[in-house]
Amino acid sequence: MAPQALRDNWNAAWHALGAARADEVLCVELQRRYDEPQRHYHTLQHLGECLAWFEHEKELAERPGEVALALWFHDAVYDVHAHDNEARSAEWARGAILSAGVPADAAERVHALVMATRHDAVPEGRDAKLLIDIDLSILGADSARFDEYERQVHAEYAFVPTEVRLPRRRAILQRFLAREAIYATPRMHALLEARARANLARSIAAMA
């Protein structure tokens, strides 16, 4: 997504939440975070891909501004050695929204959406389902992009010995493949489900 498109999405999200203005300094800081050197997949490329999907599917959202901000913040904190990245990202989002004078209920909903990206439970509600489908859209990408994604993920965790990293990665992909449905929203399911299953099966087999 082009820089101006990112900025337009950011401004529209805050406008939808009723904020007096969008924090331009925060927008720049979040983009800087997504450009940190330890990141290979969880980068501006991933954020841009997510927001591009959002622009196509936002009519499905009950509160599109909240979904957009949850996407902006969902990987705002990314420490490859930590296990609380989503929680720290969610706290940052909640604080930023409250600081902008937006009602607390919106801040709590965005916090919950970011926490949903832990992928440890089936999402509930239209906005959570859309958010998670967008975050998982990479699984249904064309084979070249999916293979690049897998290389990027392995690069982020290159410090983990191969004999440990490969079985863990295989187990993560297997959990997605074992789901009755990977995508919950009808259009993304129709567009991506079959390709995601083919990508996952191929990647799992390659790590066997």
PDB file of C-alpha atoms in Angstrom:
ATOM      1  CA  MET A   1       0.000   0.000   0.000  1.00  0.00           C
ATOM      2  CA  ALA A   2       1.370   3.414  -0.987  1.00  0.00           C
ATOM      3  CA  PRO A   3       2.315   5.889   1.762  1.00  0.00           C
ATOM      4  CA  GLN A   4      -0.596   8.202   0.961  1.00  0.00           C
ATOM      5  CA  ALA A   5      -3.038   5.290   1.052  1.00  0.00           C
ATOM      6  CA  LEU A   6      -1.695   4.334   4.477  1.00  0.00           C
ATOM      7  CA  ARG A   7      -2.163   7.898   5.692  1.00  0.00           C
ATOM      8  CA  ASP A   8      -5.690   8.070   4.248  1.00  0.00           C
ATOM      9  CA  ASN A   9      -6.635   4.829   5.994  1.00  0.00           C
ATOM     10  CA  TRP A  10      -5.201   6.119   9.284  1.00  0.00           C
ATOM     11  CA  ASN A  11      -7.072   9.404   9.075  1.00  0.00           C
ATOM     12  CA  ALA A  12     -10.340   7.716   8.107  1.00  0.00           C
ATOM     13  CA  ALA A  13     -10.107   5.294  11.037  1.00  0.00           C
ATOM     14  CA  TRP A  14      -9.742   8.068  13.597  1.00  0.00           C
ATOM     15  CA  HIS A  15     -12.496  10.103  11.939  1.00  0.00           C
ATOM     16  CA  ALA A  16     -14.800   7.076  12.185  1.00  0.00           C
ATOM     17  CA  LEU A  17     -14.091   6.864  15.913  1.00  0.00           C
ATOM     18  CA  GLY A  18     -15.024  10.512  16.370  1.00  0.00           C
ATOM     19  CA  ALA A  19     -11.539  11.714  17.276  1.00  0.00           C
ATOM     20  CA  ALA A  20     -10.926  15.426  16.812  1.00  0.00           C
ATOM     21  CA  ARG A  21      -7.838  14.628  14.746  1.00  0.00           C
ATOM     22  CA  ALA A  22      -5.559  11.777  13.783  1.00  0.00           C
ATOM     23  CA  ASP A  23      -2.199  11.726  15.547  1.00  0.00           C
ATOM     24  CA  GLU A  24       0.324  12.096  12.738  1.00  0.00           C
ATOM     25  CA  VAL A  25       3.291  11.526  15.054  1.00  0.00           C
ATOM     26  CA  LEU A  26       1.800   8.204  16.180  1.00  0.00           C
ATOM     27  CA  CYS A  27       1.204   7.196  12.569  1.00  0.00           C
ATOM     28  CA  VAL A  28       4.874   7.770  11.792  1.00  0.00           C
ATOM     29  CA  GLU A  29       5.958   5.940  14.952  1.00  0.00           C
ATOM     30  CA  LEU A  30       3.866   2.882  14.112  1.00  0.00           C
ATOM     31  CA  GLN A  31       5.345   2.748  10.617  1.00  0.00           C
ATOM     32  CA  ARG A  32       8.801   2.994  12.157  1.00  0.00           C
ATOM     33  CA  ARG A  33       7.971   0.060  14.426  1.00  0.00           C
ATOM     34  CA  TYR A  34       6.928  -2.070  11.461  1.00  0.00           C
ATOM     35  CA  ASP A  35      10.306  -1.279   9.895  1.00  0.00           C
ATOM     36  CA  GLU A  36      12.390  -2.574  12.839  1.00  0.00           C
ATOM     37  CA  PRO A  37      15.384  -4.743  11.853  1.00  0.00           C
ATOM     38  CA  GLN A  38      14.255  -7.908  13.678  1.00  0.00           C
ATOM     39  CA  ARG A  39      11.158  -8.082  11.493  1.00  0.00           C
ATOM     40  CA  HIS A  40      11.061  -9.976   8.232  1.00  0.00           C
ATOM     41  CA  TYR A  41       7.361 -10.808   7.877  1.00  0.00           C
ATOM     42  CA  HIS A  42       5.657  -8.563  10.452  1.00  0.00           C
ATOM     43  CA  THR A  43       6.650  -5.475   8.500  1.00  0.00           C
ATOM     44  CA  LEU A  44       5.084  -2.611   6.568  1.00  0.00           C
ATOM     45  CA  GLN A  45       4.531  -5.134   3.762  1.00  0.00           C
ATOM     46  CA  HIS A  46       2.257  -7.162   6.049  1.00  0.00           C
ATOM     47  CA  LEU A  47       0.501  -4.071   7.396  1.00  0.00           C
ATOM     48  CA  GLY A  48      -0.074  -2.783   3.867  1.00  0.00           C
ATOM     49  CA  GLU A  49      -1.440  -6.121   2.695  1.00  0.00           C
ATOM     50  CA  CYS A  50      -3.819  -6.224   5.667  1.00  0.00           C
ATOM     51  CA  LEU A  51      -5.069  -2.689   5.112  1.00  0.00           C
ATOM     52  CA  ALA A  52      -5.538  -3.361   1.389  1.00  0.00           C
ATOM     53  CA  TRP A  53      -7.777  -6.304   2.259  1.00  0.00           C
ATOM     54  CA  PHE A  54      -9.617  -4.110   4.750  1.00  0.00           C
ATOM     55  CA  GLU A  55     -10.338  -1.526   2.066  1.00  0.00           C
ATOM     56  CA  HIS A  56     -11.913  -4.271  -0.065  1.00  0.00           C
ATOM     57  CA  GLU A  57     -13.928  -5.841   2.754  1.00  0.00           C
ATOM     58  CA  LYS A  58     -14.688  -2.985   5.168  1.00  0.00           C
ATOM     59  CA  GLU A  59     -18.388  -2.939   4.357  1.00  0.00           C
ATOM     60  CA  LEU A  60     -18.591  -6.184   6.356  1.00  0.00           C
ATOM     61  CA  ALA A  61     -17.456  -4.436   9.530  1.00  0.00           C
ATOM     62  CA  GLU A  62     -19.856  -3.205  12.173  1.00  0.00           C
ATOM     63  CA  ARG A  63     -17.315  -0.598  13.303  1.00  0.00           C
ATOM     64  CA  PRO A  64     -14.804  -0.212  10.458  1.00  0.00           C
ATOM     65  CA  GLY A  65     -12.713   2.432  12.201  1.00  0.00           C
ATOM     66  CA  GLU A  66     -12.075   0.086  15.103  1.00  0.00           C
ATOM     67  CA  VAL A  67     -11.099  -2.779  12.793  1.00  0.00           C
ATOM     68  CA  ALA A  68      -8.705  -0.510  10.900  1.00  0.00           C
ATOM     69  CA  LEU A  69      -7.007   0.696  14.092  1.00  0.00           C
ATOM     70  CA  ALA A  70      -6.780  -2.871  15.386  1.00  0.00           C
ATOM     71  CA  LEU A  71      -4.939  -3.757  12.179  1.00  0.00           C
ATOM     72  CA  TRP A  72      -2.573  -0.823  12.615  1.00  0.00           C
ATOM     73  CA  PHE A  73      -1.751  -1.885  16.165  1.00  0.00           C
ATOM     74  CA  HIS A  74      -1.950  -5.673  15.977  1.00  0.00           C
ATOM     75  CA  ASP A  75       1.811  -6.113  15.453  1.00  0.00           C
ATOM     76  CA  ALA A  76       2.905  -2.738  16.806  1.00  0.00           C
ATOM     77  CA  VAL A  77       5.066  -4.504  19.385  1.00  0.00           C
ATOM     78  CA  TYR A  78       7.047  -7.392  17.954  1.00  0.00           C
ATOM     79  CA  ASP A  79       9.823  -8.876  20.057  1.00  0.00           C
ATOM     80  CA  VAL A  80      10.730 -12.306  18.704  1.00  0.00           C
ATOM     81  CA  HIS A  81      11.902 -13.364  22.167  1.00  0.00           C
ATOM     82  CA  ALA A  82       8.696 -12.307  23.970  1.00  0.00           C
ATOM     83  CA  HIS A  83       5.335 -14.006  24.464  1.00  0.00           C
ATOM     84  CA  ASP A  84       3.240 -10.935  25.248  1.00  0.00           C
ATOM     85  CA  ASN A  85       3.478  -8.962  21.996  1.00  0.00           C
ATOM     86  CA  GLU A  86      -0.276  -8.925  21.418  1.00  0.00           C
ATOM     87  CA  ALA A  87      -0.971  -7.817  24.994  1.00  0.00           C
ATOM     88  CA  ARG A  88       1.547  -4.980  24.770  1.00  0.00           C
ATOM     89  CA  SER A  89       0.226  -3.946  21.361  1.00  0.00           C
ATOM     90  CA  ALA A  90      -3.350  -4.013  22.663  1.00  0.00           C
ATOM     91  CA  GLU A  91      -2.420  -1.867  25.656  1.00  0.00           C
ATOM     92  CA  TRP A  92      -0.741   0.657  23.382  1.00  0.00           C
ATOM     93  CA  ALA A  93      -3.843   0.799  21.194  1.00  0.00           C
ATOM     94  CA  ARG A  94      -6.157   1.279  24.167  1.00  0.00           C
ATOM     95  CA  GLY A  95      -3.994   4.051  25.605  1.00  0.00           C
ATOM     96  CA  ALA A  96      -3.732   5.866  22.280  1.00  0.00           C
ATOM     97  CA  ILE A  97      -7.486   5.756  21.746  1.00  0.00           C
ATOM     98  CA  LEU A  98      -8.264   6.994  25.255  1.00  0.00           C
ATOM     99  CA  SER A  99      -5.679   9.781  24.874  1.00  0.00           C
ATOM    100  CA  ALA A 100      -7.508  10.914  21.734  1.00  0.00           C
ATOM    101  CA  GLY A 101     -10.674  11.442  23.757  1.00  0.00           C
ATOM    102  CA  VAL A 102     -12.523   8.515  22.189  1.00  0.00           C
ATOM    103  CA  PRO A 103     -15.019   6.765  24.504  1.00  0.00           C
ATOM    104  CA  ALA A 104     -13.630   3.930  26.599  1.00  0.00           C
ATOM    105  CA  ASP A 105     -15.954   1.312  25.104  1.00  0.00           C
ATOM    106  CA  ALA A 106     -14.318   1.791  21.691  1.00  0.00           C
ATOM    107  CA  ALA A 107     -10.872   1.511  23.271  1.00  0.00           C
ATOM    108  CA  GLU A 108     -11.882  -1.753  24.948  1.00  0.00           C
ATOM    109  CA  ARG A 109     -13.255  -3.198  21.715  1.00  0.00           C
ATOM    110  CA  VAL A 110     -10.033  -2.377  19.838  1.00  0.00           C
ATOM    111  CA  HIS A 111      -8.032  -3.903  22.699  1.00  0.00           C
ATOM    112  CA  ALA A 112     -10.094  -7.100  22.368  1.00  0.00           C
ATOM    113  CA  LEU A 113      -9.629  -7.162  18.585  1.00  0.00           C
ATOM    114  CA  VAL A 114      -5.859  -6.920  18.881  1.00  0.00           C
ATOM    115  CA  MET A 115      -5.861  -9.691  21.480  1.00  0.00           C
ATOM    116  CA  ALA A 116      -7.846 -11.867  19.068  1.00  0.00           C
ATOM    117  CA  THR A 117      -4.796 -11.958  16.785  1.00  0.00           C
ATOM    118  CA  ARG A 118      -3.194 -14.419  19.204  1.00  0.00           C
ATOM    119  CA  HIS A 119      -5.268 -16.958  17.221  1.00  0.00           C
ATOM    120  CA  ASP A 120      -5.880 -19.021  20.362  1.00  0.00           C
ATOM    121  CA  ALA A 121      -9.675 -19.043  20.036  1.00  0.00           C
ATOM    122  CA  VAL A 122     -12.317 -18.951  17.323  1.00  0.00           C
ATOM    123  CA  PRO A 123     -13.195 -15.263  16.769  1.00  0.00           C
ATOM    124  CA  GLU A 124     -16.669 -14.121  17.761  1.00  0.00           C
ATOM    125  CA  GLY A 125     -18.532 -11.208  16.237  1.00  0.00           C
ATOM    126  CA  ARG A 126     -18.393  -9.741  12.744  1.00  0.00           C
ATOM    127  CA  ASP A 127     -15.474  -7.413  13.402  1.00  0.00           C
ATOM    128  CA  ALA A 128     -13.273 -10.060  15.013  1.00  0.00           C
ATOM    129  CA  LYS A 129     -14.022 -12.521  12.221  1.00  0.00           C
ATOM    130  CA  LEU A 130     -13.123  -9.955   9.579  1.00  0.00           C
ATOM    131  CA  LEU A 131      -9.955  -8.915  11.399  1.00  0.00           C
ATOM    132  CA  ILE A 132      -8.724 -12.490  11.776  1.00  0.00           C
ATOM    133  CA  ASP A 133      -9.549 -13.367   8.183  1.00  0.00           C
ATOM    134  CA  ILE A 134      -7.503 -10.363   7.065  1.00  0.00           C
ATOM    135  CA  ASP A 135      -4.590 -11.260   9.342  1.00  0.00           C
ATOM    136  CA  LEU A 136      -4.636 -14.806   7.937  1.00  0.00           C
ATOM    137  CA  SER A 137      -5.059 -13.723   4.319  1.00  0.00           C
ATOM    138  CA  ILE A 138      -1.386 -14.511   3.717  1.00  0.00           C
ATOM    139  CA  LEU A 139      -2.165 -18.221   4.059  1.00  0.00           C
ATOM    140  CA  GLY A 140      -4.299 -17.978   0.927  1.00  0.00           C
ATOM    141  CA  ALA A 141      -1.860 -15.866  -1.071  1.00  0.00           C
ATOM    142  CA  ASP A 142      -0.513 -17.073  -4.402  1.00  0.00           C
ATOM    143  CA  SER A 143       2.175 -19.707  -4.001  1.00  0.00           C
ATOM    144  CA  ALA A 144       5.086 -17.324  -4.636  1.00  0.00           C
ATOM    145  CA  ARG A 145       3.951 -14.876  -1.942  1.00  0.00           C
ATOM    146  CA  PHE A 146       3.156 -17.686   0.481  1.00  0.00           C
ATOM    147  CA  ASP A 147       6.620 -19.174   0.000  1.00  0.00           C
ATOM    148  CA  GLU A 148       8.136 -15.730   0.590  1.00  0.00           C
ATOM    149  CA  TYR A 149       6.061 -15.468   3.779  1.00  0.00           C
ATOM    150  CA  GLU A 150       7.378 -18.795   5.018  1.00  0.00           C
ATOM    151  CA  ARG A 151      10.961 -17.683   4.362  1.00  0.00           C
ATOM    152  CA  GLN A 152      10.268 -14.443   6.192  1.00  0.00           C
ATOM    153  CA  VAL A 153       8.852 -16.216   9.246  1.00  0.00           C
ATOM    154  CA  HIS A 154      11.795 -18.585   9.389  1.00  0.00           C
ATOM    155  CA  ALA A 155      14.146 -15.596   9.136  1.00  0.00           C
ATOM    156  CA  GLU A 156      12.496 -13.972  12.146  1.00  0.00           C
ATOM    157  CA  TYR A 157      13.138 -17.096  14.189  1.00  0.00           C
ATOM    158  CA  ALA A 158      16.491 -18.051  12.709  1.00  0.00           C
ATOM    159  CA  PHE A 159      17.986 -17.947  16.221  1.00  0.00           C
ATOM    160  CA  VAL A 160      15.945 -21.060  17.092  1.00  0.00           C
ATOM    161  CA  PRO A 161      17.789 -24.273  16.151  1.00  0.00           C
ATOM    162  CA  THR A 162      16.406 -25.873  13.018  1.00  0.00           C
ATOM    163  CA  GLU A 163      15.577 -29.136  14.782  1.00  0.00           C
ATOM    164  CA  VAL A 164      13.348 -27.147  17.160  1.00  0.00           C
ATOM    165  CA  ARG A 165      12.021 -24.504  14.777  1.00  0.00           C
ATOM    166  CA  LEU A 166      10.757 -26.803  12.021  1.00  0.00           C
ATOM    167  CA  PRO A 167       8.595 -29.068  14.223  1.00  0.00           C
ATOM    168  CA  ARG A 168       7.123 -26.017  15.979  1.00  0.00           C
ATOM    169  CA  ARG A 169       6.347 -24.313  12.707  1.00  0.00           C
ATOM    170  CA  ARG A 170       4.868 -27.482  11.265  1.00  0.00           C
ATOM    171  CA  ALA A 171       2.597 -27.820  14.326  1.00  0.00           C
ATOM    172  CA  ILE A 172       1.381 -24.228  13.967  1.00  0.00           C
ATOM    173  CA  LEU A 173       0.508 -24.722  10.310  1.00  0.00           C
ATOM    174  CA  GLN A 174      -1.113 -28.066  11.070  1.00  0.00           C
ATOM    175  CA  ARG A 175      -3.440 -26.395  13.591  1.00  0.00           C
ATOM    176  CA  PHE A 176      -4.681 -24.009  10.911  1.00  0.00           C
ATOM    177  CA  LEU A 177      -5.100 -26.840   8.408  1.00  0.00           C
ATOM    178  CA  ALA A 178      -7.075 -28.858  10.966  1.00  0.00           C
ATOM    179  CA  ARG A 179      -9.717 -26.155  11.355  1.00  0.00           C
ATOM    180  CA  GLU A 180     -13.116 -26.869   9.896  1.00  0.00           C
ATOM    181  CA  ALA A 181     -12.800 -23.517   8.134  1.00  0.00           C
ATOM    182  CA  ILE A 182      -9.811 -21.176   8.098  1.00  0.00           C
ATOM    183  CA  TYR A 183     -11.848 -18.155   6.962  1.00  0.00           C
ATOM    184  CA  ALA A 184     -15.118 -17.079   8.555  1.00  0.00           C
ATOM    185  CA  THR A 185     -16.326 -14.352   6.202  1.00  0.00           C
ATOM    186  CA  PRO A 186     -18.067 -15.721   3.092  1.00  0.00           C
ATOM    187  CA  ARG A 187     -16.163 -13.806   0.413  1.00  0.00           C
ATOM    188  CA  MET A 188     -12.693 -14.376   1.863  1.00  0.00           C
ATOM    189  CA  HIS A 189     -13.581 -18.038   2.420  1.00  0.00           C
ATOM    190  CA  ALA A 190     -14.590 -18.347  -1.234  1.00  0.00           C
ATOM    191  CA  LEU A 191     -11.460 -16.559  -2.448  1.00  0.00           C
ATOM    192  CA  LEU A 192      -8.810 -18.003  -0.154  1.00  0.00           C
ATOM    193  CA  GLU A 193      -9.842 -21.212   1.608  1.00  0.00           C
ATOM    194  CA  ALA A 194      -8.837 -23.737  -1.056  1.00  0.00           C
ATOM    195  CA  ARG A 195      -5.557 -22.019  -1.842  1.00  0.00           C
ATOM    196  CA  ALA A 196      -4.708 -21.672   1.862  1.00  0.00           C
ATOM    197  CA  ARG A 197      -5.221 -25.385   2.403  1.00  0.00           C
ATOM    198  CA  ALA A 198      -3.024 -26.209  -0.576  1.00  0.00           C
ATOM    199  CA  ASN A 199      -0.295 -23.846   0.651  1.00  0.00           C
ATOM    200  CA  LEU A 200      -0.392 -25.229   4.184  1.00  0.00           C
ATOM    201  CA  ALA A 201      -0.315 -28.839   3.047  1.00  0.00           C
ATOM    202  CA  ARG A 202       2.623 -28.127   0.754  1.00  0.00           C
ATOM    203  CA  SER A 203       4.593 -26.316   3.453  1.00  0.00           C
ATOM    204  CA  ILE A 204       3.913 -29.013   6.057  1.00  0.00           C
ATOM    205  CA  ALA A 205       5.079 -31.705   3.648  1.00  0.00           C
ATOM    206  CA  ALA A 206       8.264 -29.773   2.891  1.00  0.00           C
ATOM    207  CA  MET A 207       9.144 -29.702   6.605  1.00  0.00           C
ATOM    208  CA  ALA A 208       8.463 -33.405   7.202  1.00  0.00           C
TER     209      ALA A 208
END
